[in-house]
Amino acid sequence: MSITVVGSIAFDAVETPFGVRERMLGGAATHFALAASFFDQVRVVGPVGDDFGEQELEVLRTRGTSTDDVEHVAGGRTFFWKGKYGWDLGTRETLDTQLGVFESFSPKLSEQARACDVLFLANIQPGLQLDVRAQCADARFVALDSMNLWIDIARHELLEIISRVDCLTLNDEELRQLTGKPNLVSAAREILTTGPSIVVAKQGEHGAALITSDQFFALPAYPLETVIDPTGAGDTFAGGFVGYIARHVGSGLSADVLRNAMAYGTALASFNVEGFGTEQVAAVSAEAVAERVAELWQFTRFEHVVVELVG
Ligand code: AMP
């Protein structure tokens, strides 16, 4: 099994109430790969510029991720994003987005990247996601993430690529914005009529909800008292969720598999937000991740539920 991911590989400038970073490794594909690398061989697809060095590539290669499909564009600049968080980290403002080398990127995947079992189309222009989807025609499970910017400026292409994937992961607000429906469940159900069989609504500090035609499953975020920088939490969640699915896609995606995938995504995202950028997830051990998954199940399992007719 192997996982191919296309999405932004970036330098981020971030300001949170707990500190400022002028330039750190980030990007949707980067955060996804760091989390998914616990489960399977990951291949990252995307361009970087002259400003991207061996040190950054080494981080991308954590736990054996392949950077063979990371294209160095001579004379180009790496994607750059700058954001600022409000005092409770619940709101985020984008201050700058510079596509750089992504502006003229035309993905040409290696044979190994095209032969992936699982494909994650992380946040980037929907046109690029469509291109990579077409090159990975035999993938058994394809998931996609996006954001408000692309809903605003590339809606048609975004809807087109959504119709060609198995799973859509979006924030609550983005699901509502995309469908024009104020209600989350009906927004998710509308998406389920357009192609995907799984919708995951990411809800920040409140966790995430999974909606299929016959399931609804919500998991709260791992309860942390200290959150430093939420940048990349959604992509890290997706890396854990999709990574776990990649391990099980061969034997079918039962409700238990999907629920455990939610738990791994949640546990990994909790490490991501405890520090700036990629530092925490790059360094965390598989044992520490498993411990948080076990704790999550302890917190949330209702072992002796009694159903009574009340009134
Ligand atoms: P998240 O916090 O999970 O929404 O992801 C944040 C990451 O997304 C940052 O590391 C950014 O580099 C990246 N990002 C921000 N804006 C965009 C965009 N327009 N397209 C692709 N990636 C982006």
CSV table of C-alpha atoms in Angstrom, one decimal, residues 27-170:
chain,number,residue,atom,x,y,z
A,27,GLY,CA,1.8,23.6,3.8
A,28,ALA,CA,-1.1,21.2,3.6
A,29,ALA,CA,0.8,18.4,2.0
A,30,THR,CA,3.7,18.7,4.5
A,31,HIS,CA,1.4,18.4,7.6
A,32,PHE,CA,-0.6,15.6,6.0
A,33,ALA,CA,2.6,13.6,5.1
A,34,LEU,CA,4.0,13.9,8.6
A,35,ALA,CA,0.9,12.4,10.1
A,36,ALA,CA,0.2,9.8,7.4
A,37,SER,CA,3.8,8.5,7.5
A,38,PHE,CA,3.0,6.6,10.7
A,39,PHE,CA,0.8,4.3,8.7
A,40,ASP,CA,2.3,3.8,5.2
A,41,GLN,CA,4.8,4.9,2.6
A,42,VAL,CA,3.9,8.4,1.6
A,43,ARG,CA,4.9,10.2,-1.6
A,44,VAL,CA,4.6,14.0,-1.7
A,45,VAL,CA,3.9,15.7,-5.0
A,46,GLY,CA,4.5,19.4,-5.4
A,47,PRO,CA,6.9,22.1,-6.4
A,48,VAL,CA,9.3,24.1,-4.3
A,49,GLY,CA,11.6,27.1,-5.1
A,50,ASP,CA,15.2,27.9,-4.7
A,51,ASP,CA,14.5,29.0,-1.1
A,52,PHE,CA,13.6,25.4,-0.1
A,53,GLY,CA,16.7,23.6,1.3
A,54,GLU,CA,17.9,20.2,2.3
A,55,GLN,CA,16.9,20.8,5.9
A,56,GLU,CA,13.2,21.2,4.8
A,57,LEU,CA,13.4,18.1,2.6
A,58,GLU,CA,14.8,16.1,5.5
A,59,VAL,CA,11.7,17.0,7.6
A,60,LEU,CA,9.4,16.0,4.7
A,61,ARG,CA,11.3,12.6,4.7
A,62,THR,CA,10.3,11.8,8.3
A,63,ARG,CA,9.4,8.2,8.7
A,64,GLY,CA,10.4,7.3,5.2
A,65,THR,CA,8.2,9.7,3.1
A,66,SER,CA,9.5,9.9,-0.4
A,67,THR,CA,10.3,13.3,-1.9
A,68,ASP,CA,11.1,12.0,-5.3
A,69,ASP,CA,8.0,13.8,-6.7
A,70,VAL,CA,8.9,17.1,-5.1
A,71,GLU,CA,10.0,19.3,-8.0
A,72,HIS,CA,12.6,21.9,-7.6
A,73,VAL,CA,11.7,24.9,-9.8
A,74,ALA,CA,14.9,26.8,-10.6
A,75,GLY,CA,14.5,30.6,-10.0
A,76,GLY,CA,11.1,30.1,-8.3
A,77,ARG,CA,9.8,30.9,-4.8
A,78,THR,CA,8.1,28.3,-2.5
A,79,PHE,CA,4.4,28.9,-1.7
A,80,PHE,CA,4.1,31.4,1.1
A,81,TRP,CA,1.2,31.9,3.6
A,82,LYS,CA,0.9,34.3,6.4
A,83,GLY,CA,-1.9,34.1,9.1
A,84,LYS,CA,-2.8,35.6,12.4
A,85,TYR,CA,-5.0,34.0,15.1
A,86,GLY,CA,-7.3,35.7,17.5
A,87,TRP,CA,-6.9,35.5,21.3
A,88,ASP,CA,-8.7,32.2,21.8
A,89,LEU,CA,-7.3,30.7,18.6
A,90,GLY,CA,-10.8,30.2,17.4
A,91,THR,CA,-10.5,32.7,14.5
A,92,ARG,CA,-7.8,33.1,11.9
A,93,GLU,CA,-7.1,35.8,9.4
A,94,THR,CA,-5.1,35.2,6.2
A,95,LEU,CA,-2.8,38.2,5.7
A,96,ASP,CA,-0.9,37.0,2.6
A,97,THR,CA,-0.9,34.1,0.2
A,98,GLN,CA,1.8,33.9,-2.5
A,99,LEU,CA,1.4,30.9,-4.8
A,100,GLY,CA,4.9,31.2,-6.1
A,101,VAL,CA,6.0,28.0,-7.9
A,102,PHE,CA,2.4,26.7,-7.7
A,103,GLU,CA,1.2,29.3,-10.2
A,104,SER,CA,2.7,27.5,-13.2
A,105,PHE,CA,3.0,24.0,-11.8
A,106,SER,CA,2.0,21.1,-14.0
A,107,PRO,CA,2.3,17.9,-12.1
A,108,LYS,CA,4.0,15.0,-13.8
A,109,LEU,CA,3.9,12.1,-11.3
A,110,SER,CA,6.4,9.3,-11.2
A,111,GLU,CA,5.2,5.8,-11.9
A,112,GLN,CA,5.3,4.9,-8.2
A,113,ALA,CA,3.3,8.0,-7.2
A,114,ARG,CA,0.7,7.2,-9.9
A,115,ALA,CA,0.4,3.6,-8.7
A,116,CYS,CA,-0.7,4.7,-5.2
A,117,ASP,CA,-3.6,2.8,-3.4
A,118,VAL,CA,-4.7,5.9,-1.6
A,119,LEU,CA,-4.6,9.5,-2.9
A,120,PHE,CA,-5.0,12.6,-0.8
A,121,LEU,CA,-5.7,15.8,-2.6
A,122,ALA,CA,-4.7,18.3,0.1
A,123,ASN,CA,-5.6,22.0,-0.1
A,124,ILE,CA,-4.3,23.6,-3.3
A,125,GLN,CA,-5.9,24.9,-6.6
A,126,PRO,CA,-8.7,22.5,-7.6
A,127,GLY,CA,-7.3,22.5,-11.1
A,128,LEU,CA,-4.1,20.8,-9.9
A,129,GLN,CA,-6.1,18.4,-7.8
A,130,LEU,CA,-8.1,17.4,-10.9
A,131,ASP,CA,-4.8,16.9,-12.8
A,132,VAL,CA,-3.3,14.6,-10.1
A,133,ARG,CA,-6.6,12.7,-9.7
A,134,ALA,CA,-6.6,11.9,-13.5
A,135,GLN,CA,-3.0,10.5,-13.2
A,136,CYS,CA,-3.9,8.2,-10.2
A,137,ALA,CA,-6.8,6.6,-12.0
A,138,ASP,CA,-6.5,3.2,-10.1
A,139,ALA,CA,-6.4,4.6,-6.5
A,140,ARG,CA,-8.8,2.6,-4.3
A,141,PHE,CA,-9.6,5.5,-1.9
A,142,VAL,CA,-9.4,9.2,-2.7
A,143,ALA,CA,-10.0,12.0,-0.2
A,144,LEU,CA,-9.9,15.7,-0.7
A,145,ASP,CA,-9.6,18.9,1.3
A,146,SER,CA,-10.0,22.5,0.3
A,147,MET,CA,-10.7,25.9,1.7
A,148,ASN,CA,-12.8,29.1,1.4
A,149,LEU,CA,-10.4,30.7,-1.1
A,150,TRP,CA,-11.1,28.0,-3.7
A,151,ILE,CA,-14.8,28.0,-3.0
A,152,ASP,CA,-14.7,31.7,-3.8
A,153,ILE,CA,-12.5,31.8,-6.9
A,154,ALA,CA,-12.6,28.2,-8.4
A,155,ARG,CA,-16.0,26.9,-7.4
A,156,HIS,CA,-16.8,25.1,-10.6
A,157,GLU,CA,-13.5,23.2,-10.7
A,158,LEU,CA,-13.8,22.4,-7.0
A,159,LEU,CA,-17.3,20.8,-7.5
A,160,GLU,CA,-15.9,18.9,-10.4
A,161,ILE,CA,-13.1,17.3,-8.4
A,162,ILE,CA,-15.4,16.7,-5.4
A,163,SER,CA,-17.5,14.5,-7.7
A,164,ARG,CA,-14.5,12.3,-8.4
A,165,VAL,CA,-13.4,11.5,-4.8
A,166,ASP,CA,-14.6,9.1,-2.1
A,167,CYS,CA,-14.2,11.4,0.9
A,168,LEU,CA,-14.4,15.1,1.4
A,169,THR,CA,-12.9,16.8,4.5
A,170,LEU,CA,-13.8,20.4,5.1
